[in-house]
Short mmCIF file of C-alpha atoms and ligand atoms in Angstrom, two decimals:
data_model
loop_
_atom_site.label_atom_id
_atom_site.label_comp_id
_atom_site.label_asym_id
_atom_site.label_seq_id
_atom_site.Cartn_x
_atom_site.Cartn_y
_atom_site.Cartn_z
CA MET V 23 12.86 17.56 9.10
CA SER V 24 10.36 19.49 11.18
CA ASP V 25 7.40 19.48 9.62
CA ILE V 26 4.41 17.41 10.48
CA VAL V 27 2.07 16.29 7.99
CA ALA V 28 -1.19 16.95 9.00
CA ALA V 29 -3.14 13.38 9.35
CA GLN V 30 -5.85 12.38 6.32
CA SER V 31 -9.40 12.61 8.03
CA SER V 32 -11.70 9.67 6.80
CA PRO V 33 -11.02 8.50 3.65
CA ALA V 34 -12.73 9.85 0.32
CA ARG V 35 -13.77 7.30 -2.06
CA LEU V 36 -12.82 9.23 -5.35
CA ARG V 37 -13.39 8.12 -9.11
CA TYR V 38 -11.55 9.20 -12.40
CA GLY V 39 -13.20 8.59 -15.67
CA GLY V 40 -15.51 6.27 -13.60
CA VAL V 41 -13.12 4.07 -12.49
CA PRO V 42 -12.90 3.99 -8.49
CA VAL V 43 -9.18 4.91 -7.67
CA PRO V 44 -7.90 3.56 -4.80
CA PHE V 45 -7.27 4.67 -1.40
CA THR V 46 -3.30 4.50 -1.79
CA VAL V 47 -2.97 6.00 -5.45
CA ALA V 48 -0.94 9.09 -5.70
CA TRP V 49 -2.32 12.09 -7.89
CA THR V 50 -0.17 13.99 -10.15
CA GLY V 51 -1.36 17.00 -7.69
CA GLU V 52 0.45 15.33 -5.33
CA GLU V 53 3.59 15.61 -6.68
CA ARG V 54 5.82 17.46 -4.44
CA THR V 55 7.91 15.08 -1.88
CA PHE V 56 10.02 16.06 1.51
CA ILE V 57 10.72 14.91 4.70
CA ALA V 58 9.15 15.51 7.97
CA ILE V 59 7.69 13.57 10.30
CA CYS V 60 4.97 10.78 9.03
CA PRO V 61 2.62 11.40 11.45
CA HIS V 62 1.06 7.22 11.16
CA ALA V 63 4.86 5.95 11.50
CA ARG V 64 5.64 8.85 13.97
CA LYS V 65 9.29 9.08 12.42
CA PRO V 66 11.00 11.12 9.68
CA ALA V 67 10.16 9.74 6.55
CA ILE V 68 9.73 10.42 2.42
CA CYS V 69 6.33 12.67 2.83
CA GLN V 70 4.38 13.83 -0.33
CA GLU V 71 1.44 16.67 -0.36
CA ILE V 72 -1.87 15.67 0.51
CA ALA V 73 -4.43 16.67 -1.96
CA PRO V 74 -6.42 13.14 -3.26
CA GLY V 75 -8.57 14.03 -6.22
CA SER V 76 -6.46 16.97 -7.70
CA GLY V 77 -5.13 15.70 -11.35
CA LYS V 78 -4.84 12.18 -12.33
CA PRO V 79 -4.54 8.97 -10.57
CA THR V 80 -1.09 7.60 -11.25
CA PHE V 81 -2.11 4.09 -10.59
CA GLY V 82 0.51 1.76 -9.83
CA ALA V 83 2.93 4.21 -7.66
CA PRO V 84 1.31 4.83 -4.54
CA HIS V 85 1.21 7.75 -2.35
CA PHE V 86 4.04 7.91 0.59
CA VAL V 87 2.40 9.15 3.11
CA ARG V 88 -1.61 7.36 2.53
CA GLN V 89 0.35 3.98 1.88
CA ARG V 90 2.24 3.86 4.92
CA GLN V 91 -1.59 5.29 6.83
CA ALA V 92 -2.90 2.51 5.39
CA ILE V 93 -0.14 -0.38 6.21
CA ILE V 94 -0.15 1.02 10.00
CA ASP V 95 -3.64 1.81 10.66
CA GLY V 96 -4.66 -1.37 8.82
CA LEU V 97 -6.85 0.29 6.16
CA CYS V 98 -7.92 -0.38 2.89
CA ASP V 99 -5.76 -0.07 -0.06
CA ILE V 100 -9.23 -0.04 -2.00
CA CYS V 101 -11.79 2.22 0.13
CA GLY V 102 -9.39 3.19 3.11
CA LEU V 103 -11.61 1.95 5.81
CA SER V 104 -10.72 -0.12 8.60
CA LEU V 105 -10.01 -3.65 8.40
CA ARG V 106 -10.02 -4.66 11.44
CA ASN V 107 -12.80 -7.73 12.53
CA ARG V 108 -12.97 -8.63 8.56
CA THR V 109 -11.77 -10.77 5.82
CA LYS V 110 -8.56 -9.42 5.06
CA VAL V 111 -7.00 -10.31 1.30
CA SER V 112 -4.18 -10.34 -0.54
CA LEU V 113 -3.50 -9.85 -4.18
CA SER V 114 0.07 -9.42 -4.21
CA HIS V 115 2.53 -11.35 -6.38
CA ALA V 116 5.41 -10.85 -3.88
CA LYS V 117 6.57 -14.40 -3.15
CA LEU V 118 7.29 -16.76 -0.27
CA ARG V 119 10.53 -15.94 1.65
CA ALA V 120 11.86 -18.59 3.70
CA ASN V 121 14.09 -16.22 6.16
CA GLY V 122 11.59 -14.51 7.83
CA ALA V 123 12.32 -14.17 11.53
CA ASP V 124 9.75 -16.65 12.18
CA GLY V 125 9.87 -18.97 9.21
CA ALA V 126 7.82 -18.79 6.03
CA ALA V 127 6.98 -14.83 5.00
CA ILE V 128 5.67 -13.22 2.29
CA LEU V 129 7.00 -9.56 2.85
CA GLN V 130 4.38 -7.40 0.66
CA VAL V 131 4.03 -3.16 -0.17
CA GLU V 132 0.45 -4.01 -1.17
CA PRO V 133 -1.64 -2.69 2.14
CA LEU V 134 -4.45 -5.35 2.32
CA LEU V 135 -8.23 -5.47 1.08
CA HIS V 136 -11.67 -6.20 2.11
CA LYS V 137 -12.96 -8.96 0.29
CA GLU V 138 -15.53 -7.18 -1.68
CA CYS V 139 -12.48 -4.42 -2.52
CA ALA V 140 -10.54 -7.19 -3.85
CA ALA V 141 -13.20 -8.13 -6.30
CA LEU V 142 -14.21 -4.61 -7.33
CA SER V 143 -10.22 -4.85 -8.01
CA LEU V 144 -10.35 -7.47 -10.24
CA ARG V 145 -13.08 -5.53 -12.26
CA HIS V 146 -11.08 -2.44 -12.64
CA CYS V 147 -7.63 -2.85 -12.63
CA PRO V 148 -5.98 -3.67 -15.65
CA SER V 149 -2.49 -5.60 -14.47
CA LEU V 150 -4.64 -7.82 -12.80
CA LYS V 151 -7.15 -8.88 -15.45
CA ARG V 152 -3.87 -9.61 -17.53
CA ASP V 153 -3.21 -11.91 -14.29
CA ILE V 154 -6.50 -13.59 -14.82
CA ARG V 155 -5.57 -14.30 -18.87
CA ASN V 156 -2.35 -15.21 -18.05
CA GLY V 157 -3.36 -17.28 -14.65
CA THR V 158 -0.92 -15.33 -12.57
CA LEU V 159 -3.21 -14.20 -10.20
CA PHE V 160 -2.38 -14.81 -6.47
CA VAL V 161 -5.55 -14.66 -3.62
CA ARG V 162 -4.46 -14.95 -0.13
CA GLN V 163 -6.76 -14.86 2.67
CA VAL V 164 -4.51 -13.18 5.70
CA THR V 165 -5.43 -14.60 9.29
CA LYS V 166 -1.83 -13.22 10.76
CA GLU V 167 0.18 -10.28 9.58
CA ARG V 168 2.42 -7.53 10.90
CA VAL V 169 3.97 -4.11 9.71
CA GLN V 170 7.39 -3.32 8.82
CA VAL V 171 8.36 0.34 7.95
CA ALA V 172 12.25 -0.22 6.83
CA VAL V 173 14.51 2.31 6.73
CA SER V 174 15.63 3.31 3.64
CA ASP V 175 19.24 3.08 2.16
CA PRO V 176 20.41 7.49 2.44
CA SER V 177 21.54 7.50 -1.19
CA PHE V 178 18.38 6.12 -2.89
CA ILE V 179 16.39 9.03 -0.68
CA HIS V 180 17.36 11.75 -3.34
CA VAL V 181 15.69 9.44 -6.06
CA TYR V 182 12.59 10.27 -4.01
CA VAL V 183 13.36 13.84 -3.01
CA PRO V 184 15.07 15.69 -5.64
CA GLY V 185 17.94 17.87 -3.95
CA PHE V 186 17.82 15.79 -0.71
CA ASN V 187 20.79 14.69 0.70
CA ALA V 188 20.74 12.47 3.06
CA LYS V 189 23.58 11.97 5.66
CA PRO V 190 24.91 8.45 5.50
CA SER V 191 23.24 8.30 9.75
CA ASP V 192 19.90 9.96 8.70
CA ARG V 193 17.15 6.77 9.60
CA ILE V 194 14.50 7.92 7.29
CA LEU V 195 11.67 5.71 6.72
CA ALA V 196 10.03 5.42 2.82
CA HIS V 197 7.24 2.24 2.41
CA ALA V 198 5.44 0.55 5.39
CA LYS V 199 5.36 -3.39 4.53
CA VAL V 200 2.78 -6.16 5.38
CA GLU V 201 4.44 -9.43 6.29
CA LEU V 202 1.96 -11.95 5.75
CA LEU V 203 2.32 -14.84 8.35
CA SER V 204 0.15 -17.22 8.07
CA TRP V 205 -2.69 -17.24 5.37
CA ARG V 206 -5.25 -19.39 3.06
CA ASP V 207 -4.85 -19.74 -1.05
CA ARG V 208 -8.27 -18.87 -2.59
CA ASN V 209 -8.84 -17.84 -6.03
CA GLU V 210 -10.71 -15.56 -7.74
CA GLU V 211 -14.48 -17.63 -7.55
CA TRP V 212 -13.75 -17.62 -3.95
CA LEU V 213 -13.81 -13.53 -4.31
CA GLN V 214 -17.50 -13.43 -5.81
CA PRO V 215 -20.20 -12.86 -3.15
ZN1 LIG W 319 -12.29 -1.52 1.56
#
């Protein structure tokens, strides 16, 4: 648990087969997982080898460290650059929960996006294209949010880190979440420049 994962420096915009690969996507060359102090959450967490661009991208499987980095540091899910003072967009399917500490909120594991990066995702991501066809696309302009990093259930850690037997007292972090506190419902047209 004493290893410290080097913080990743400026994000590279990677492509695979001509398709832009989101910043937080894990690559097959990054499969090794372990428990270490996360440089972004600064607590013991499920960590993962950091070698974006090696092997193939595993779309749909976020990299543990980059997922936390994006949410905690307020970076875009797609390009990995800061969302500070920019229009922030959620394309998550996460549903409104009425039981948030401060009233209704949406808790999502997908980091937020720049508006232009959300538009780019719609052009390339098969599951978002399916949402457009089925009328199940959610576009939200997020005006207030906060970060939550939950402690994972120790009995689940071995699913992500094979061979690691967590003690019941271990407080190991997994994914970070964005809690949307206020937003405006938008649509696909709004995303287009
Ligand atoms: Zn972006």
